[in-house]
Amino acid sequence: MTSDFSEDLSAFPPEQTVFPIAGTDLRVLDGDHPLLTANRTSIRENWEREIAANPALFDGRMVLQHRLKLSEEGIVSEAHTVPFSTFMWWRRQPERKGAIHLFAYPVLESSDGPLVAIRMGAHTANAGQVYFAAGSLEPDDVVDGRCDIHGNMAREVMEETGLDLADAVAGEGLHASHIRRSVSIFKLFRFDMTADDMVDFISRHMLVADDKEISGAVAIRSADPAAQPYNVAMLPIIDWYFNR
């Protein structure tokens, strides 16, 4: 572990390794992200291509990390808010230099053991992919200059599934994993509902939800990576969960 901020994840455990962290201190700084400042024209040109292919995309604002460090206190980072178009350009770069994407994963556990995830709608940036109900950190998640990941998880789960994390039993501690300069911080939340009941509940919520980003719910019953078209960040988590 290191006490120094870094623009890469070389001080972290290897990619796709699940490891515990003591906490987070995700600081959001004023001003533009250096990645945005250096690549405005390319970002704008790529966004024009993105919306030509998918007019439903919205260029809202999100939090994108610049530098991180890992220590006994957990993950500490410095970030800026950027337009979504900045992230879309960055994730298409082969080496994804200049930024790190960090997000929170609420892992929904059923009373009979399976995990419950959602499938993204055809009009979204991750169409058809299966992952836990989550979303990038947004300005609404910033409190006193720092990201509230628990608030982010509760909001995203409520919006996408209708489930209230306050009704679940939270697992102990936080864990993290990373791949291709994308860091997922996750926590278990166990509901007193079977997986089938949770899937049915989410399906009913979809009929009345203002947010139409998802196309359905999925019960995950094994660590088989080919069982669903999983977002790559899901794979180390489901492997860790089912093989603990």
PDB file of C-alpha atoms in Angstrom:
ATOM      1  CA  MET A   1       0.000   0.000   0.000  1.00  0.00           C
ATOM      2  CA  THR A   2       1.074   3.568  -0.567  1.00  0.00           C
ATOM      3  CA  SER A   3       0.395   6.903   1.051  1.00  0.00           C
ATOM      4  CA  ASP A   4       0.864   8.802  -2.214  1.00  0.00           C
ATOM      5  CA  PHE A   5      -1.817   9.770  -4.699  1.00  0.00           C
ATOM      6  CA  SER A   6      -1.400   8.137  -8.090  1.00  0.00           C
ATOM      7  CA  GLU A   7      -2.996   8.464 -11.504  1.00  0.00           C
ATOM      8  CA  ASP A   8      -2.830   4.694 -11.940  1.00  0.00           C
ATOM      9  CA  LEU A   9      -3.714   1.651  -9.838  1.00  0.00           C
ATOM     10  CA  SER A  10      -0.268   0.071  -9.611  1.00  0.00           C
ATOM     11  CA  ALA A  11      -0.385   0.110  -5.788  1.00  0.00           C
ATOM     12  CA  PHE A  12      -3.696  -1.789  -5.728  1.00  0.00           C
ATOM     13  CA  PRO A  13      -4.030  -5.594  -5.626  1.00  0.00           C
ATOM     14  CA  PRO A  14      -4.076  -7.248  -9.080  1.00  0.00           C
ATOM     15  CA  GLU A  15      -7.005  -6.682 -11.428  1.00  0.00           C
ATOM     16  CA  GLN A  16     -10.180  -8.662 -10.741  1.00  0.00           C
ATOM     17  CA  THR A  17      -9.069  -9.373  -7.174  1.00  0.00           C
ATOM     18  CA  VAL A  18     -11.621  -8.702  -4.413  1.00  0.00           C
ATOM     19  CA  PHE A  19     -10.097  -7.063  -1.350  1.00  0.00           C
ATOM     20  CA  PRO A  20     -11.501  -5.419   1.799  1.00  0.00           C
ATOM     21  CA  ILE A  21     -11.146  -1.684   2.378  1.00  0.00           C
ATOM     22  CA  ALA A  22     -11.570   0.239   5.616  1.00  0.00           C
ATOM     23  CA  GLY A  23     -13.615   3.060   4.084  1.00  0.00           C
ATOM     24  CA  THR A  24     -13.600   5.836   1.504  1.00  0.00           C
ATOM     25  CA  ASP A  25     -12.726   9.513   1.349  1.00  0.00           C
ATOM     26  CA  LEU A  26     -13.705  10.565  -2.173  1.00  0.00           C
ATOM     27  CA  ARG A  27     -12.972  14.263  -2.526  1.00  0.00           C
ATOM     28  CA  VAL A  28     -14.512  16.337  -5.318  1.00  0.00           C
ATOM     29  CA  LEU A  29     -12.429  19.338  -6.309  1.00  0.00           C
ATOM     30  CA  ASP A  30     -13.487  22.559  -7.986  1.00  0.00           C
ATOM     31  CA  GLY A  31     -12.575  23.238 -11.605  1.00  0.00           C
ATOM     32  CA  ASP A  32     -12.369  21.086 -14.687  1.00  0.00           C
ATOM     33  CA  HIS A  33     -10.893  17.618 -14.780  1.00  0.00           C
ATOM     34  CA  PRO A  34      -7.466  17.697 -16.502  1.00  0.00           C
ATOM     35  CA  LEU A  35      -8.725  15.033 -18.913  1.00  0.00           C
ATOM     36  CA  LEU A  36     -11.521  17.337 -20.065  1.00  0.00           C
ATOM     37  CA  THR A  37      -9.233  20.344 -20.360  1.00  0.00           C
ATOM     38  CA  ALA A  38      -6.761  18.463 -22.559  1.00  0.00           C
ATOM     39  CA  ASN A  39      -9.283  16.732 -24.852  1.00  0.00           C
ATOM     40  CA  ARG A  40     -12.299  19.002 -25.330  1.00  0.00           C
ATOM     41  CA  THR A  41     -12.375  18.769 -29.118  1.00  0.00           C
ATOM     42  CA  SER A  42     -12.008  14.982 -29.228  1.00  0.00           C
ATOM     43  CA  ILE A  43     -14.640  14.599 -26.513  1.00  0.00           C
ATOM     44  CA  ARG A  44     -17.096  16.794 -28.410  1.00  0.00           C
ATOM     45  CA  GLU A  45     -16.501  14.963 -31.702  1.00  0.00           C
ATOM     46  CA  ASN A  46     -16.945  11.569 -30.054  1.00  0.00           C
ATOM     47  CA  TRP A  47     -20.164  12.710 -28.375  1.00  0.00           C
ATOM     48  CA  GLU A  48     -21.588  13.702 -31.744  1.00  0.00           C
ATOM     49  CA  ARG A  49     -20.936  10.142 -32.918  1.00  0.00           C
ATOM     50  CA  GLU A  50     -22.405   8.671 -29.730  1.00  0.00           C
ATOM     51  CA  ILE A  51     -25.704  10.530 -29.963  1.00  0.00           C
ATOM     52  CA  ALA A  52     -25.950   9.886 -33.697  1.00  0.00           C
ATOM     53  CA  ALA A  53     -25.874   6.175 -32.853  1.00  0.00           C
ATOM     54  CA  ASN A  54     -28.066   6.487 -29.747  1.00  0.00           C
ATOM     55  CA  PRO A  55     -30.121   9.717 -29.526  1.00  0.00           C
ATOM     56  CA  ALA A  56     -31.469   8.689 -26.095  1.00  0.00           C
ATOM     57  CA  LEU A  57     -28.118   9.429 -24.418  1.00  0.00           C
ATOM     58  CA  PHE A  58     -28.034  12.455 -22.100  1.00  0.00           C
ATOM     59  CA  ASP A  59     -24.940  14.523 -21.394  1.00  0.00           C
ATOM     60  CA  GLY A  60     -25.525  14.948 -17.669  1.00  0.00           C
ATOM     61  CA  ARG A  61     -22.801  15.465 -15.098  1.00  0.00           C
ATOM     62  CA  MET A  62     -20.972  12.769 -13.164  1.00  0.00           C
ATOM     63  CA  VAL A  63     -17.960  12.424 -10.890  1.00  0.00           C
ATOM     64  CA  LEU A  64     -14.765  11.149 -12.524  1.00  0.00           C
ATOM     65  CA  GLN A  65     -11.677  10.412 -10.458  1.00  0.00           C
ATOM     66  CA  HIS A  66      -8.300  11.924 -11.223  1.00  0.00           C
ATOM     67  CA  ARG A  67      -5.989  10.398  -8.591  1.00  0.00           C
ATOM     68  CA  LEU A  68      -6.322   7.733  -5.891  1.00  0.00           C
ATOM     69  CA  LYS A  69      -4.405   6.239  -3.032  1.00  0.00           C
ATOM     70  CA  LEU A  70      -4.897   3.070  -0.994  1.00  0.00           C
ATOM     71  CA  SER A  71      -3.956   2.984   2.674  1.00  0.00           C
ATOM     72  CA  GLU A  72      -5.059   1.579   6.025  1.00  0.00           C
ATOM     73  CA  GLU A  73      -7.855   4.180   5.969  1.00  0.00           C
ATOM     74  CA  GLY A  74      -9.211   2.813   2.687  1.00  0.00           C
ATOM     75  CA  ILE A  75      -9.473   4.458  -0.720  1.00  0.00           C
ATOM     76  CA  VAL A  76      -8.873   8.199  -0.874  1.00  0.00           C
ATOM     77  CA  SER A  77      -9.348  10.032  -4.154  1.00  0.00           C
ATOM     78  CA  GLU A  78      -9.449  13.403  -5.851  1.00  0.00           C
ATOM     79  CA  ALA A  79     -12.094  13.864  -8.523  1.00  0.00           C
ATOM     80  CA  HIS A  80     -13.933  16.468 -10.578  1.00  0.00           C
ATOM     81  CA  THR A  81     -17.445  16.609 -11.998  1.00  0.00           C
ATOM     82  CA  VAL A  82     -17.480  16.204 -15.779  1.00  0.00           C
ATOM     83  CA  PRO A  83     -20.070  15.892 -18.542  1.00  0.00           C
ATOM     84  CA  PHE A  84     -21.032  12.289 -19.285  1.00  0.00           C
ATOM     85  CA  SER A  85     -19.554  12.812 -22.752  1.00  0.00           C
ATOM     86  CA  THR A  86     -16.101  13.006 -21.140  1.00  0.00           C
ATOM     87  CA  PHE A  87     -16.541   9.546 -19.628  1.00  0.00           C
ATOM     88  CA  MET A  88     -17.860   8.119 -22.908  1.00  0.00           C
ATOM     89  CA  TRP A  89     -14.762   9.358 -24.751  1.00  0.00           C
ATOM     90  CA  TRP A  90     -12.409   8.130 -22.009  1.00  0.00           C
ATOM     91  CA  ARG A  91     -13.816   4.602 -21.921  1.00  0.00           C
ATOM     92  CA  ARG A  92     -13.198   4.217 -25.651  1.00  0.00           C
ATOM     93  CA  GLN A  93      -9.472   4.939 -25.274  1.00  0.00           C
ATOM     94  CA  PRO A  94      -7.305   1.790 -25.471  1.00  0.00           C
ATOM     95  CA  GLU A  95      -5.300   2.576 -22.308  1.00  0.00           C
ATOM     96  CA  ARG A  96      -7.846   4.815 -20.572  1.00  0.00           C
ATOM     97  CA  LYS A  97      -5.163   7.125 -19.257  1.00  0.00           C
ATOM     98  CA  GLY A  98      -5.862  10.418 -17.505  1.00  0.00           C
ATOM     99  CA  ALA A  99      -8.774   9.299 -15.318  1.00  0.00           C
ATOM    100  CA  ILE A 100     -10.132   6.498 -13.138  1.00  0.00           C
ATOM    101  CA  HIS A 101     -13.795   5.553 -12.979  1.00  0.00           C
ATOM    102  CA  LEU A 102     -14.925   4.703  -9.446  1.00  0.00           C
ATOM    103  CA  PHE A 103     -18.477   3.615  -8.642  1.00  0.00           C
ATOM    104  CA  ALA A 104     -20.424   1.946  -5.833  1.00  0.00           C
ATOM    105  CA  TYR A 105     -22.044  -1.481  -6.217  1.00  0.00           C
ATOM    106  CA  PRO A 106     -24.870  -2.440  -3.821  1.00  0.00           C
ATOM    107  CA  VAL A 107     -24.881  -6.245  -4.035  1.00  0.00           C
ATOM    108  CA  LEU A 108     -28.459  -7.396  -3.428  1.00  0.00           C
ATOM    109  CA  GLU A 109     -28.645 -10.783  -1.703  1.00  0.00           C
ATOM    110  CA  SER A 110     -31.879 -12.773  -1.412  1.00  0.00           C
ATOM    111  CA  SER A 111     -32.983 -14.792   1.606  1.00  0.00           C
ATOM    112  CA  ASP A 112     -32.471 -18.067  -0.290  1.00  0.00           C
ATOM    113  CA  GLY A 113     -28.978 -17.221  -1.499  1.00  0.00           C
ATOM    114  CA  PRO A 114     -29.011 -15.987  -5.109  1.00  0.00           C
ATOM    115  CA  LEU A 115     -27.993 -12.442  -5.915  1.00  0.00           C
ATOM    116  CA  VAL A 116     -30.369 -10.150  -7.801  1.00  0.00           C
ATOM    117  CA  ALA A 117     -29.208  -7.824 -10.555  1.00  0.00           C
ATOM    118  CA  ILE A 118     -30.778  -5.840 -13.388  1.00  0.00           C
ATOM    119  CA  ARG A 119     -30.512  -5.860 -17.168  1.00  0.00           C
ATOM    120  CA  MET A 120     -29.960  -2.501 -18.853  1.00  0.00           C
ATOM    121  CA  GLY A 121     -32.440  -1.228 -21.445  1.00  0.00           C
ATOM    122  CA  ALA A 122     -31.689  -1.097 -25.156  1.00  0.00           C
ATOM    123  CA  HIS A 123     -31.467   2.719 -25.197  1.00  0.00           C
ATOM    124  CA  THR A 124     -28.770   2.982 -22.507  1.00  0.00           C
ATOM    125  CA  ALA A 125     -24.987   3.261 -22.835  1.00  0.00           C
ATOM    126  CA  ASN A 126     -24.604  -0.334 -21.583  1.00  0.00           C
ATOM    127  CA  ALA A 127     -27.508  -1.892 -23.459  1.00  0.00           C
ATOM    128  CA  GLY A 128     -28.283  -5.491 -22.545  1.00  0.00           C
ATOM    129  CA  GLN A 129     -25.571  -5.812 -19.907  1.00  0.00           C
ATOM    130  CA  VAL A 130     -26.368  -7.340 -16.526  1.00  0.00           C
ATOM    131  CA  TYR A 131     -25.032  -5.771 -13.363  1.00  0.00           C
ATOM    132  CA  PHE A 132     -26.094  -4.771  -9.884  1.00  0.00           C
ATOM    133  CA  ALA A 133     -28.420  -1.770  -9.669  1.00  0.00           C
ATOM    134  CA  ALA A 134     -25.923   1.078  -9.654  1.00  0.00           C
ATOM    135  CA  GLY A 135     -24.818   4.204 -11.423  1.00  0.00           C
ATOM    136  CA  SER A 136     -21.915   6.588 -11.629  1.00  0.00           C
ATOM    137  CA  LEU A 137     -21.450   9.031  -8.788  1.00  0.00           C
ATOM    138  CA  GLU A 138     -23.297  12.289  -9.523  1.00  0.00           C
ATOM    139  CA  PRO A 139     -23.257  15.847  -8.141  1.00  0.00           C
ATOM    140  CA  ASP A 140     -26.303  14.937  -6.001  1.00  0.00           C
ATOM    141  CA  ASP A 141     -24.079  12.393  -4.228  1.00  0.00           C
ATOM    142  CA  VAL A 142     -21.558  15.054  -3.164  1.00  0.00           C
ATOM    143  CA  VAL A 143     -21.955  16.246   0.438  1.00  0.00           C
ATOM    144  CA  ASP A 144     -19.558  18.848   1.824  1.00  0.00           C
ATOM    145  CA  GLY A 145     -17.108  18.214  -0.997  1.00  0.00           C
ATOM    146  CA  ARG A 146     -17.056  14.415  -0.655  1.00  0.00           C
ATOM    147  CA  CYS A 147     -18.964  11.588  -2.344  1.00  0.00           C
ATOM    148  CA  ASP A 148     -21.519   9.764  -0.216  1.00  0.00           C
ATOM    149  CA  ILE A 149     -21.319   6.252  -1.655  1.00  0.00           C
ATOM    150  CA  HIS A 150     -23.985   4.847   0.675  1.00  0.00           C
ATOM    151  CA  GLY A 151     -26.383   7.590  -0.394  1.00  0.00           C
ATOM    152  CA  ASN A 152     -25.556   6.833  -4.018  1.00  0.00           C
ATOM    153  CA  MET A 153     -26.257   3.123  -3.533  1.00  0.00           C
ATOM    154  CA  ALA A 154     -29.588   3.756  -1.791  1.00  0.00           C
ATOM    155  CA  ARG A 155     -30.723   6.192  -4.481  1.00  0.00           C
ATOM    156  CA  GLU A 156     -29.760   3.990  -7.410  1.00  0.00           C
ATOM    157  CA  VAL A 157     -31.385   0.875  -5.934  1.00  0.00           C
ATOM    158  CA  MET A 158     -34.600   2.765  -5.191  1.00  0.00           C
ATOM    159  CA  GLU A 159     -34.748   4.341  -8.653  1.00  0.00           C
ATOM    160  CA  GLU A 160     -34.009   1.164 -10.586  1.00  0.00           C
ATOM    161  CA  THR A 161     -35.675  -1.533  -8.469  1.00  0.00           C
ATOM    162  CA  GLY A 162     -38.026   0.137  -5.981  1.00  0.00           C
ATOM    163  CA  LEU A 163     -36.261  -1.701  -3.156  1.00  0.00           C
ATOM    164  CA  ASP A 164     -35.235   0.252  -0.065  1.00  0.00           C
ATOM    165  CA  LEU A 165     -31.783  -0.567   1.289  1.00  0.00           C
ATOM    166  CA  ALA A 166     -33.079   0.461   4.717  1.00  0.00           C
ATOM    167  CA  ASP A 167     -35.158  -2.737   4.641  1.00  0.00           C
ATOM    168  CA  ALA A 168     -32.072  -4.916   4.127  1.00  0.00           C
ATOM    169  CA  VAL A 169     -29.429  -6.146   6.540  1.00  0.00           C
ATOM    170  CA  ALA A 170     -26.125  -4.619   5.478  1.00  0.00           C
ATOM    171  CA  GLY A 171     -23.083  -6.842   5.362  1.00  0.00           C
ATOM    172  CA  GLU A 172     -19.976  -5.966   7.301  1.00  0.00           C
ATOM    173  CA  GLY A 173     -17.471  -3.638   5.704  1.00  0.00           C
ATOM    174  CA  LEU A 174     -16.687  -2.610   2.163  1.00  0.00           C
ATOM    175  CA  HIS A 175     -14.826  -4.478  -0.550  1.00  0.00           C
ATOM    176  CA  ALA A 176     -13.322  -3.348  -3.820  1.00  0.00           C
ATOM    177  CA  SER A 177     -12.108  -4.662  -7.146  1.00  0.00           C
ATOM    178  CA  HIS A 178     -10.794  -3.056 -10.316  1.00  0.00           C
ATOM    179  CA  ILE A 179     -10.266  -3.698 -14.007  1.00  0.00           C
ATOM    180  CA  ARG A 180      -9.097  -1.415 -16.828  1.00  0.00           C
ATOM    181  CA  ARG A 181      -8.837   1.633 -14.542  1.00  0.00           C
ATOM    182  CA  SER A 182     -12.396   1.169 -13.283  1.00  0.00           C
ATOM    183  CA  VAL A 183     -12.833   0.636  -9.521  1.00  0.00           C
ATOM    184  CA  SER A 184     -15.953  -0.916  -8.014  1.00  0.00           C
ATOM    185  CA  ILE A 185     -16.604  -0.509  -4.282  1.00  0.00           C
ATOM    186  CA  PHE A 186     -19.263  -2.888  -3.068  1.00  0.00           C
ATOM    187  CA  LYS A 187     -21.278  -3.905  -0.041  1.00  0.00           C
ATOM    188  CA  LEU A 188     -23.707  -6.771   0.564  1.00  0.00           C
ATOM    189  CA  PHE A 189     -27.363  -6.048   1.398  1.00  0.00           C
ATOM    190  CA  ARG A 190     -29.497  -9.056   2.375  1.00  0.00           C
ATOM    191  CA  PHE A 191     -33.273  -8.817   1.910  1.00  0.00           C
ATOM    192  CA  ASP A 192     -35.849 -10.992   3.642  1.00  0.00           C
ATOM    193  CA  MET A 193     -37.256 -12.013   0.255  1.00  0.00           C
ATOM    194  CA  THR A 194     -36.520 -14.941  -2.022  1.00  0.00           C
ATOM    195  CA  ALA A 195     -34.792 -14.258  -5.327  1.00  0.00           C
ATOM    196  CA  ASP A 196     -38.009 -14.970  -7.243  1.00  0.00           C
ATOM    197  CA  ASP A 197     -39.948 -12.563  -5.031  1.00  0.00           C
ATOM    198  CA  MET A 198     -37.316  -9.861  -5.540  1.00  0.00           C
ATOM    199  CA  VAL A 199     -37.419 -10.327  -9.313  1.00  0.00           C
ATOM    200  CA  ASP A 200     -41.239 -10.098  -9.254  1.00  0.00           C
ATOM    201  CA  PHE A 201     -41.089  -6.976  -7.080  1.00  0.00           C
ATOM    202  CA  ILE A 202     -38.676  -5.274  -9.474  1.00  0.00           C
ATOM    203  CA  SER A 203     -40.811  -6.267 -12.463  1.00  0.00           C
ATOM    204  CA  ARG A 204     -43.838  -4.576 -10.889  1.00  0.00           C
ATOM    205  CA  HIS A 205     -41.767  -1.502 -10.060  1.00  0.00           C
ATOM    206  CA  MET A 206     -40.732  -1.190 -13.712  1.00  0.00           C
ATOM    207  CA  LEU A 207     -44.362  -0.582 -14.668  1.00  0.00           C
ATOM    208  CA  VAL A 208     -44.589   2.605 -12.594  1.00  0.00           C
ATOM    209  CA  ALA A 209     -40.976   3.809 -12.380  1.00  0.00           C
ATOM    210  CA  ASP A 210     -40.075   7.243 -13.729  1.00  0.00           C
ATOM    211  CA  ASP A 211     -36.625   5.877 -14.576  1.00  0.00           C
ATOM    212  CA  LYS A 212     -36.960   3.482 -17.539  1.00  0.00           C
ATOM    213  CA  GLU A 213     -33.305   2.478 -17.763  1.00  0.00           C
ATOM    214  CA  ILE A 214     -33.736  -1.229 -17.062  1.00  0.00           C
ATOM    215  CA  SER A 215     -35.403  -3.962 -19.087  1.00  0.00           C
ATOM    216  CA  GLY A 216     -35.727  -6.565 -16.349  1.00  0.00           C
ATOM    217  CA  ALA A 217     -34.329  -8.253 -13.242  1.00  0.00           C
ATOM    218  CA  VAL A 218     -32.083 -11.300 -13.065  1.00  0.00           C
ATOM    219  CA  ALA A 219     -31.458 -13.872 -10.323  1.00  0.00           C
ATOM    220  CA  ILE A 220     -27.801 -14.933 -10.241  1.00  0.00           C
ATOM    221  CA  ARG A 221     -27.526 -18.485  -8.913  1.00  0.00           C
ATOM    222  CA  SER A 222     -23.897 -19.369  -9.636  1.00  0.00           C
ATOM    223  CA  ALA A 223     -20.494 -17.906 -10.477  1.00  0.00           C
ATOM    224  CA  ASP A 224     -20.760 -19.066 -14.098  1.00  0.00           C
ATOM    225  CA  PRO A 225     -19.422 -16.069 -16.071  1.00  0.00           C
ATOM    226  CA  ALA A 226     -21.327 -17.154 -19.178  1.00  0.00           C
ATOM    227  CA  ALA A 227     -24.746 -17.371 -17.513  1.00  0.00           C
ATOM    228  CA  GLN A 228     -25.600 -13.774 -18.403  1.00  0.00           C
ATOM    229  CA  PRO A 229     -24.063 -10.966 -20.497  1.00  0.00           C
ATOM    230  CA  TYR A 230     -22.391  -9.577 -17.399  1.00  0.00           C
ATOM    231  CA  ASN A 231     -20.668  -6.238 -17.203  1.00  0.00           C
ATOM    232  CA  VAL A 232     -17.021  -7.175 -16.691  1.00  0.00           C
ATOM    233  CA  ALA A 233     -16.947  -5.562 -13.225  1.00  0.00           C
ATOM    234  CA  MET A 234     -19.476  -8.174 -12.056  1.00  0.00           C
ATOM    235  CA  LEU A 235     -17.261 -11.202 -12.627  1.00  0.00           C
ATOM    236  CA  PRO A 236     -14.857 -10.975  -9.663  1.00  0.00           C
ATOM    237  CA  ILE A 237     -17.748 -10.146  -7.316  1.00  0.00           C
ATOM    238  CA  ILE A 238     -19.949 -13.092  -8.226  1.00  0.00           C
ATOM    239  CA  ASP A 239     -16.905 -15.380  -8.143  1.00  0.00           C
ATOM    240  CA  TRP A 240     -16.027 -14.087  -4.668  1.00  0.00           C
ATOM    241  CA  TYR A 241     -19.604 -14.428  -3.419  1.00  0.00           C
ATOM    242  CA  PHE A 242     -20.292 -17.969  -4.600  1.00  0.00           C
ATOM    243  CA  ASN A 243     -16.830 -19.334  -3.806  1.00  0.00           C
ATOM    244  CA  ARG A 244     -16.271 -17.832  -0.353  1.00  0.00           C
TER     245      ARG A 244
END
